[in-house]
PDB file of C-alpha atoms in Angstrom:
ATOM      1  CA  ILE A  30     -15.040  -3.515  18.614  1.00 84.00           C
ATOM      2  CA  ILE A  31     -12.277  -6.032  17.886  1.00 80.00           C
ATOM      3  CA  LYS A  32     -13.346  -9.661  17.516  1.00 80.00           C
ATOM      4  CA  ASP A  33     -11.008 -12.636  17.278  1.00 82.00           C
ATOM      5  CA  PHE A  34     -11.447 -16.348  16.634  1.00 83.00           C
ATOM      6  CA  ASN A  35      -8.948 -19.089  17.536  1.00 87.00           C
ATOM      7  CA  ARG A  36      -9.144 -21.871  14.950  1.00 83.00           C
ATOM      8  CA  ASP A  37      -7.428 -24.368  17.266  1.00 90.00           C
ATOM      9  CA  THR A  38      -9.599 -23.861  20.357  1.00 91.00           C
ATOM     10  CA  TYR A  39     -12.672 -22.353  18.628  1.00 90.00           C
ATOM     11  CA  GLU A  40     -12.570 -19.647  21.261  1.00 93.00           C
ATOM     12  CA  LYS A  41     -14.153 -16.321  20.357  1.00 93.00           C
ATOM     13  CA  THR A  42     -13.088 -13.081  22.025  1.00 93.00           C
ATOM     14  CA  GLU A  43     -14.417  -9.558  21.768  1.00 94.00           C
ATOM     15  CA  LYS A  44     -12.982  -6.314  23.128  1.00 91.00           C
ATOM     16  CA  LYS A  45     -14.422  -2.836  22.968  1.00 94.00           C
ATOM     17  CA  TYR A  46     -12.391   0.387  22.921  1.00 93.00           C
ATOM     18  CA  LYS A  47     -13.071   4.071  22.655  1.00 95.00           C
ATOM     19  CA  TYR A  48     -11.028   5.482  19.806  1.00 96.00           C
ATOM     20  CA  GLU A  49      -9.996   8.797  18.274  1.00 97.00           C
ATOM     21  CA  ILE A  50      -8.646   9.523  14.780  1.00 97.00           C
ATOM     22  CA  LYS A  51      -6.208  12.344  14.036  1.00 97.00           C
ATOM     23  CA  LYS A  52      -4.437  13.361  10.834  1.00 97.00           C
ATOM     24  CA  GLU A  53      -0.845  14.623  10.558  1.00 97.00           C
ATOM     25  CA  HIS A  54       0.526  15.829   7.199  1.00 96.00           C
ATOM     26  CA  GLY A  55      -2.082  13.749   5.378  1.00 95.00           C
ATOM     27  CA  ILE A  56      -1.375  10.598   7.444  1.00 97.00           C
ATOM     28  CA  GLU A  57      -4.142   9.217   9.680  1.00 98.00           C
ATOM     29  CA  TYR A  58      -3.519   7.821  13.169  1.00 98.00           C
ATOM     30  CA  ILE A  59      -5.982   5.963  15.353  1.00 98.00           C
ATOM     31  CA  TYR A  60      -5.753   6.080  19.166  1.00 97.00           C
ATOM     32  CA  PHE A  61      -7.200   3.330  21.360  1.00 94.00           C
ATOM     33  CA  ASP A  62      -6.194   1.215  24.361  1.00 92.00           C
ATOM     34  CA  ASN A  63      -3.673   3.964  25.281  1.00 94.00           C
ATOM     35  CA  LYS A  64      -1.785   3.322  22.031  1.00 96.00           C
ATOM     36  CA  LYS A  65      -1.368   5.117  18.698  1.00 98.00           C
ATOM     37  CA  TYR A  66      -1.325   3.336  15.341  1.00 98.00           C
ATOM     38  CA  LEU A  67      -0.816   4.588  11.802  1.00 98.00           C
ATOM     39  CA  MET A  68      -3.858   3.666   9.747  1.00 98.00           C
ATOM     40  CA  LEU A  69      -4.124   2.776   6.040  1.00 97.00           C
ATOM     41  CA  LYS A  70      -7.586   1.889   4.808  1.00 97.00           C
ATOM     42  CA  CYS A  71     -10.175   1.786   2.052  1.00 97.00           C
ATOM     43  CA  LYS A  72     -13.676   0.332   1.785  1.00 96.00           C
ATOM     44  CA  ASP A  73     -12.257  -3.217   1.706  1.00 95.00           C
ATOM     45  CA  LEU A  74      -9.128  -3.075   3.912  1.00 95.00           C
ATOM     46  CA  LEU A  75      -7.866  -1.753   7.244  1.00 95.00           C
ATOM     47  CA  PHE A  76      -4.159  -2.026   8.135  1.00 95.00           C
ATOM     48  CA  LEU A  77      -2.629  -0.673  11.360  1.00 96.00           C
ATOM     49  CA  PHE A  78       1.105  -0.112  11.944  1.00 97.00           C
ATOM     50  CA  ASP A  79       2.931   0.436  15.244  1.00 97.00           C
ATOM     51  CA  ASN A  80       5.670   2.932  16.129  1.00 97.00           C
ATOM     52  CA  GLN A  81       8.302   0.538  14.731  1.00 96.00           C
ATOM     53  CA  ASN A  82       6.580   0.683  11.313  1.00 96.00           C
ATOM     54  CA  LYS A  83       5.552  -2.975  11.702  1.00 95.00           C
ATOM     55  CA  LEU A  84       2.167  -4.367  10.691  1.00 94.00           C
ATOM     56  CA  PHE A  85       0.099  -4.699  13.873  1.00 93.00           C
ATOM     57  CA  PHE A  86      -3.307  -5.565  12.427  1.00 91.00           C
ATOM     58  CA  LYS A  87      -4.668  -6.561   9.012  1.00 90.00           C
ATOM     59  CA  GLY A  88      -8.410  -6.568   8.545  1.00 89.00           C
ATOM     60  CA  THR A  89     -10.595  -7.009   5.466  1.00 91.00           C
ATOM     61  CA  ILE A  90     -14.277  -6.830   4.675  1.00 91.00           C
ATOM     62  CA  PHE A  91     -14.122 -10.303   3.115  1.00 88.00           C
ATOM     63  CA  GLY A  92     -14.920 -13.653   4.722  1.00 79.00           C
ATOM     64  CA  ILE A  93     -12.336 -15.653   6.695  1.00 74.00           C
ATOM     65  CA  MET A  94     -11.487 -18.042   3.848  1.00 78.00           C
ATOM     66  CA  HIS A  95     -11.115 -15.152   1.388  1.00 85.00           C
ATOM     67  CA  ASP A  96      -8.862 -13.191   3.750  1.00 81.00           C
ATOM     68  CA  GLU A  97      -6.056 -15.719   3.343  1.00 80.00           C
ATOM     69  CA  PHE A  98      -5.676 -14.627  -0.302  1.00 86.00           C
ATOM     70  CA  VAL A  99      -5.273 -10.932   0.578  1.00 89.00           C
ATOM     71  CA  ASP A 100      -1.681  -9.949   1.369  1.00 89.00           C
ATOM     72  CA  ILE A 101       1.206  -7.590   0.605  1.00 88.00           C
ATOM     73  CA  PHE A 102       3.157  -8.274  -2.600  1.00 87.00           C
ATOM     74  CA  ASP A 103       6.591  -9.660  -1.709  1.00 80.00           C
ATOM     75  CA  SER A 104       7.806  -9.998  -5.256  1.00 82.00           C
ATOM     76  CA  CYS A 105       7.916  -7.081  -7.661  1.00 90.00           C
ATOM     77  CA  LYS A 106      10.128  -6.151 -10.587  1.00 93.00           C
ATOM     78  CA  THR A 107      10.863  -2.443 -10.986  1.00 95.00           C
ATOM     79  CA  SER A 108      12.499  -0.345 -13.682  1.00 96.00           C
ATOM     80  CA  SER A 109      14.886   1.246 -11.172  1.00 96.00           C
ATOM     81  CA  PHE A 110      15.286   2.145  -7.514  1.00 96.00           C
ATOM     82  CA  LEU A 111      17.012   4.881  -5.553  1.00 96.00           C
ATOM     83  CA  GLN A 112      20.271   4.250  -3.690  1.00 94.00           C
ATOM     84  CA  LYS A 113      20.912   6.981  -1.122  1.00 91.00           C
ATOM     85  CA  ASP A 114      23.173   7.158   1.942  1.00 90.00           C
ATOM     86  CA  GLY A 115      23.861   3.423   1.750  1.00 90.00           C
ATOM     87  CA  ILE A 116      20.160   2.512   1.603  1.00 90.00           C
ATOM     88  CA  ASP A 117      18.444   0.715  -1.259  1.00 92.00           C
ATOM     89  CA  TYR A 118      14.863   1.921  -1.680  1.00 94.00           C
ATOM     90  CA  SER A 119      13.909  -1.209  -3.587  1.00 92.00           C
ATOM     91  CA  TRP A 120      10.738  -3.279  -3.490  1.00 86.00           C
ATOM     92  CA  SER A 121      12.467  -6.097  -1.617  1.00 76.00           C
ATOM     93  CA  GLU A 122      12.432  -3.911   1.502  1.00 55.00           C
ATOM     94  CA  LEU A 123       8.671  -4.541   1.806  1.00 53.00           C
ATOM     95  CA  LYS A 124       9.185  -8.181   2.763  1.00 52.00           C
ATOM     96  CA  GLY A 125       9.218  -7.221   6.449  1.00 56.00           C
ATOM     97  CA  ARG A 126       5.475  -6.466   6.232  1.00 69.00           C
ATOM     98  CA  GLY A 127       6.025  -2.913   7.348  1.00 86.00           C
ATOM     99  CA  ILE A 128       6.228   0.686   6.212  1.00 94.00           C
ATOM    100  CA  GLY A 129       8.888   3.379   6.536  1.00 93.00           C
ATOM    101  CA  LYS A 130      10.982   2.410   3.504  1.00 92.00           C
ATOM    102  CA  PRO A 131       9.041   2.757   0.233  1.00 94.00           C
ATOM    103  CA  TRP A 132      10.013   1.930  -3.306  1.00 95.00           C
ATOM    104  CA  ILE A 133      11.561   5.102  -4.727  1.00 96.00           C
ATOM    105  CA  GLU A 134      12.295   5.113  -8.451  1.00 97.00           C
ATOM    106  CA  GLY A 135      15.915   5.830  -9.350  1.00 96.00           C
ATOM    107  CA  GLU A 136      15.480   7.834 -12.554  1.00 94.00           C
ATOM    108  CA  LYS A 137      17.092  11.306 -12.637  1.00 92.00           C
ATOM    109  CA  GLY A 138      13.873  13.186 -13.429  1.00 94.00           C
ATOM    110  CA  TYR A 139      10.421  12.951 -11.883  1.00 96.00           C
ATOM    111  CA  GLY A 140       9.967   9.232 -12.421  1.00 96.00           C
ATOM    112  CA  ILE A 141       7.721   9.508 -15.461  1.00 97.00           C
ATOM    113  CA  ALA A 142       7.530   6.152 -17.314  1.00 97.00           C
ATOM    114  CA  GLU A 143       9.250   4.323 -14.443  1.00 98.00           C
ATOM    115  CA  TRP A 144       7.335   1.182 -13.534  1.00 97.00           C
ATOM    116  CA  MET A 145       6.622  -1.672 -11.166  1.00 96.00           C
ATOM    117  CA  GLN A 146       5.510  -5.120 -12.349  1.00 95.00           C
ATOM    118  CA  PHE A 147       3.621  -7.884 -10.507  1.00 93.00           C
ATOM    119  CA  GLY A 148       2.559 -11.409 -11.324  1.00 92.00           C
ATOM    120  CA  VAL A 149      -1.238 -11.686 -11.179  1.00 91.00           C
ATOM    121  CA  SER A 150      -4.053 -14.164 -11.634  1.00 88.00           C
ATOM    122  CA  LYS A 151      -6.506 -13.579 -14.476  1.00 84.00           C
ATOM    123  CA  LYS A 152      -8.866 -11.808 -12.080  1.00 87.00           C
ATOM    124  CA  GLU A 153      -7.240  -9.749  -9.365  1.00 90.00           C
ATOM    125  CA  ASN A 154      -7.580  -6.550  -7.369  1.00 94.00           C
ATOM    126  CA  ILE A 155      -4.476  -4.540  -6.505  1.00 95.00           C
ATOM    127  CA  TYR A 156      -4.649  -2.051  -3.645  1.00 96.00           C
ATOM    128  CA  LEU A 157      -1.934   0.600  -3.949  1.00 97.00           C
ATOM    129  CA  SER A 158      -0.677   2.870  -1.161  1.00 97.00           C
ATOM    130  CA  ILE A 159       1.394   5.732  -2.553  1.00 97.00           C
ATOM    131  CA  GLY A 160       3.974   8.089  -1.068  1.00 97.00           C
ATOM    132  CA  TYR A 161       6.612   7.899   1.647  1.00 97.00           C
ATOM    133  CA  VAL A 162       4.703   6.646   4.697  1.00 97.00           C
ATOM    134  CA  ASP A 163       6.548   6.555   8.026  1.00 97.00           C
ATOM    135  CA  TYR A 164       4.991   6.367  11.495  1.00 98.00           C
ATOM    136  CA  ASN A 165       7.472   8.732  13.136  1.00 98.00           C
ATOM    137  CA  ASN A 166       7.914  11.120  10.201  1.00 98.00           C
ATOM    138  CA  PRO A 167       4.496  11.830   8.655  1.00 98.00           C
ATOM    139  CA  GLN A 168       5.853  14.994   6.979  1.00 98.00           C
ATOM    140  CA  LEU A 169       7.744  12.780   4.504  1.00 98.00           C
ATOM    141  CA  TYR A 170       4.480  12.060   2.695  1.00 98.00           C
ATOM    142  CA  ARG A 171       4.235  15.663   1.473  1.00 98.00           C
ATOM    143  CA  GLU A 172       7.998  16.132   1.021  1.00 98.00           C
ATOM    144  CA  TYR A 173       8.378  13.302  -1.528  1.00 98.00           C
ATOM    145  CA  SER A 174       6.460  13.002  -4.807  1.00 98.00           C
ATOM    146  CA  ARG A 175       3.611  10.527  -5.281  1.00 98.00           C
ATOM    147  CA  PRO A 176       2.153   8.940  -8.437  1.00 98.00           C
ATOM    148  CA  LYS A 177      -0.913  10.814  -9.728  1.00 98.00           C
ATOM    149  CA  LYS A 178      -1.658   8.883 -12.916  1.00 98.00           C
ATOM    150  CA  LEU A 179      -0.709   5.346 -13.896  1.00 98.00           C
ATOM    151  CA  LYS A 180      -0.614   3.638 -17.281  1.00 98.00           C
ATOM    152  CA  ILE A 181      -1.538  -0.027 -16.824  1.00 97.00           C
ATOM    153  CA  PHE A 182      -0.340  -2.881 -19.031  1.00 96.00           C
ATOM    154  CA  LEU A 183      -1.388  -6.536 -18.819  1.00 94.00           C
ATOM    155  CA  ASN A 184       1.008  -8.998 -20.461  1.00 94.00           C
ATOM    156  CA  ASP A 185       2.654  -6.054 -22.277  1.00 94.00           C
ATOM    157  CA  LYS A 186      -0.656  -4.895 -23.771  1.00 94.00           C
ATOM    158  CA  PHE A 187      -2.093  -1.506 -22.774  1.00 95.00           C
ATOM    159  CA  LEU A 188      -5.085  -1.955 -20.480  1.00 94.00           C
ATOM    160  CA  LYS A 189      -6.105   1.463 -19.112  1.00 96.00           C
ATOM    161  CA  TYR A 190      -5.110   4.659 -17.352  1.00 98.00           C
ATOM    162  CA  VAL A 191      -5.797   5.062 -13.628  1.00 98.00           C
ATOM    163  CA  GLU A 192      -6.081   8.410 -11.838  1.00 98.00           C
ATOM    164  CA  LEU A 193      -4.997   8.300  -8.186  1.00 98.00           C
ATOM    165  CA  GLU A 194      -6.086  10.557  -5.351  1.00 98.00           C
ATOM    166  CA  ASP A 195      -3.399  12.253  -3.269  1.00 98.00           C
ATOM    167  CA  THR A 196      -3.754   9.989  -0.237  1.00 98.00           C
ATOM    168  CA  PRO A 197      -1.661   7.235   1.362  1.00 98.00           C
ATOM    169  CA  ASP A 198      -4.819   5.168   1.832  1.00 98.00           C
ATOM    170  CA  PHE A 199      -5.307   2.094  -0.350  1.00 97.00           C
ATOM    171  CA  GLN A 200      -6.704   2.685  -3.847  1.00 98.00           C
ATOM    172  CA  LYS A 201      -8.132  -0.265  -5.767  1.00 96.00           C
ATOM    173  CA  ILE A 202      -7.004  -1.145  -9.282  1.00 96.00           C
ATOM    174  CA  GLU A 203      -9.079  -3.910 -10.895  1.00 94.00           C
ATOM    175  CA  ILE A 204      -7.295  -6.308 -13.237  1.00 92.00           C
ATOM    176  CA  ARG A 205      -9.412  -8.514 -15.513  1.00 89.00           C
ATOM    177  CA  GLY A 206      -7.746 -10.738 -18.112  1.00 82.00           C
ATOM    178  CA  ASN A 207      -8.224 -14.014 -19.917  1.00 80.00           C
ATOM    179  CA  GLU A 208      -5.256 -15.731 -18.263  1.00 82.00           C
ATOM    180  CA  PRO A 209      -2.714 -15.259 -15.472  1.00 85.00           C
ATOM    181  CA  GLY A 210       0.243 -13.073 -16.324  1.00 91.00           C
ATOM    182  CA  ARG A 211       2.003  -9.880 -15.339  1.00 94.00           C
ATOM    183  CA  VAL A 212       0.679  -6.393 -14.783  1.00 95.00           C
ATOM    184  CA  ARG A 213       2.900  -3.331 -15.192  1.00 97.00           C
ATOM    185  CA  LEU A 214       2.066  -0.008 -13.563  1.00 97.00           C
ATOM    186  CA  GLU A 215       3.870   2.918 -15.213  1.00 98.00           C
ATOM    187  CA  ILE A 216       4.060   6.339 -13.572  1.00 98.00           C
ATOM    188  CA  TRP A 217       2.497   8.824 -15.991  1.00 98.00           C
ATOM    189  CA  ASP A 218       2.042  11.907 -13.777  1.00 98.00           C
ATOM    190  CA  ILE A 219       2.898  12.864 -10.184  1.00 98.00           C
ATOM    191  CA  TYR A 220       1.885  14.924  -7.178  1.00 98.00           C
ATOM    192  CA  GLU A 221       5.057  16.940  -6.725  1.00 98.00           C
ATOM    193  CA  GLY A 222       6.830  16.755  -3.361  1.00 98.00           C
ATOM    194  CA  THR A 223       7.695  19.941  -1.489  1.00 98.00           C
ATOM    195  CA  LYS A 224      11.301  18.949  -0.708  1.00 98.00           C
ATOM    196  CA  TYR A 225      12.236  15.973  -2.911  1.00 97.00           C
ATOM    197  CA  PRO A 226      10.127  16.437  -6.078  1.00 97.00           C
ATOM    198  CA  LYS A 227      12.323  14.186  -8.231  1.00 97.00           C
ATOM    199  CA  ASP A 228      11.924  11.184  -5.924  1.00 97.00           C
ATOM    200  CA  THR A 229       8.548   9.520  -6.517  1.00 98.00           C
ATOM    201  CA  CYS A 230       7.473   6.931  -3.932  1.00 97.00           C
ATOM    202  CA  VAL A 231       5.105   3.985  -3.631  1.00 96.00           C
ATOM    203  CA  ASN A 232       4.503   2.772  -0.087  1.00 95.00           C
ATOM    204  CA  MET A 233       3.147  -0.733  -0.750  1.00 93.00           C
ATOM    205  CA  ALA A 234       0.820  -2.855  -2.854  1.00 94.00           C
ATOM    206  CA  VAL A 235      -1.668  -5.452  -1.616  1.00 93.00           C
ATOM    207  CA  TYR A 236      -3.279  -8.160  -3.773  1.00 92.00           C
ATOM    208  CA  ASP A 237      -6.622  -9.922  -3.640  1.00 92.00           C
ATOM    209  CA  SER A 238      -6.026 -12.985  -5.798  1.00 82.00           C
ATOM    210  CA  ILE A 239      -9.613 -14.281  -5.739  1.00 79.00           C
ATOM    211  CA  ALA A 240     -11.268 -10.964  -6.498  1.00 68.00           C
ATOM    212  CA  SER A 241     -14.984 -11.089  -7.172  1.00 58.00           C
ATOM    213  CA  GLU A 242     -16.586  -9.583 -10.256  1.00 52.00           C
TER     214      GLU A 242
END
């Protein structure tokens, strides 16, 4: 069931579809209304992407007013990024609100101690999607390496370690501090890719800037 509300006309709409979910190379797709969408989700979020790797639908478990503070990070500082075949696999590529071109660290080894850094409020949830996620090439998720363990710093002070599951779905990292600042996520261990083990990828990061306790 998909419900929508128009704030200008106050019109409410509701459509019902039969759906089917299939998994390819660890990537989940949902089929409904004679269409196929790549699905990234967790308990709090549901994002769907079309065959052009563009964001088709963003849904959250939170209320309407809260939803406006949940979005994809545009700005991120990274320790390095891969340049390959004339393509920069940098964080700035995420500004199109899509998938298909992750951040890939540019270090010569396995990416250990490479990092990404975000500006955060003093209380924030970060939802991380790891790996190379592409609608038309789901095999890339297994072929490239993915972060397995992260070392988290808040304002340059060690905060905690976070163990990640080997899934492209969103995984929540809670940040609790005394003031706004910057959080740095360092790669500390990886799930090794089958074809490109020395290229470790992060698909995207989503923030919830008014996270509840």
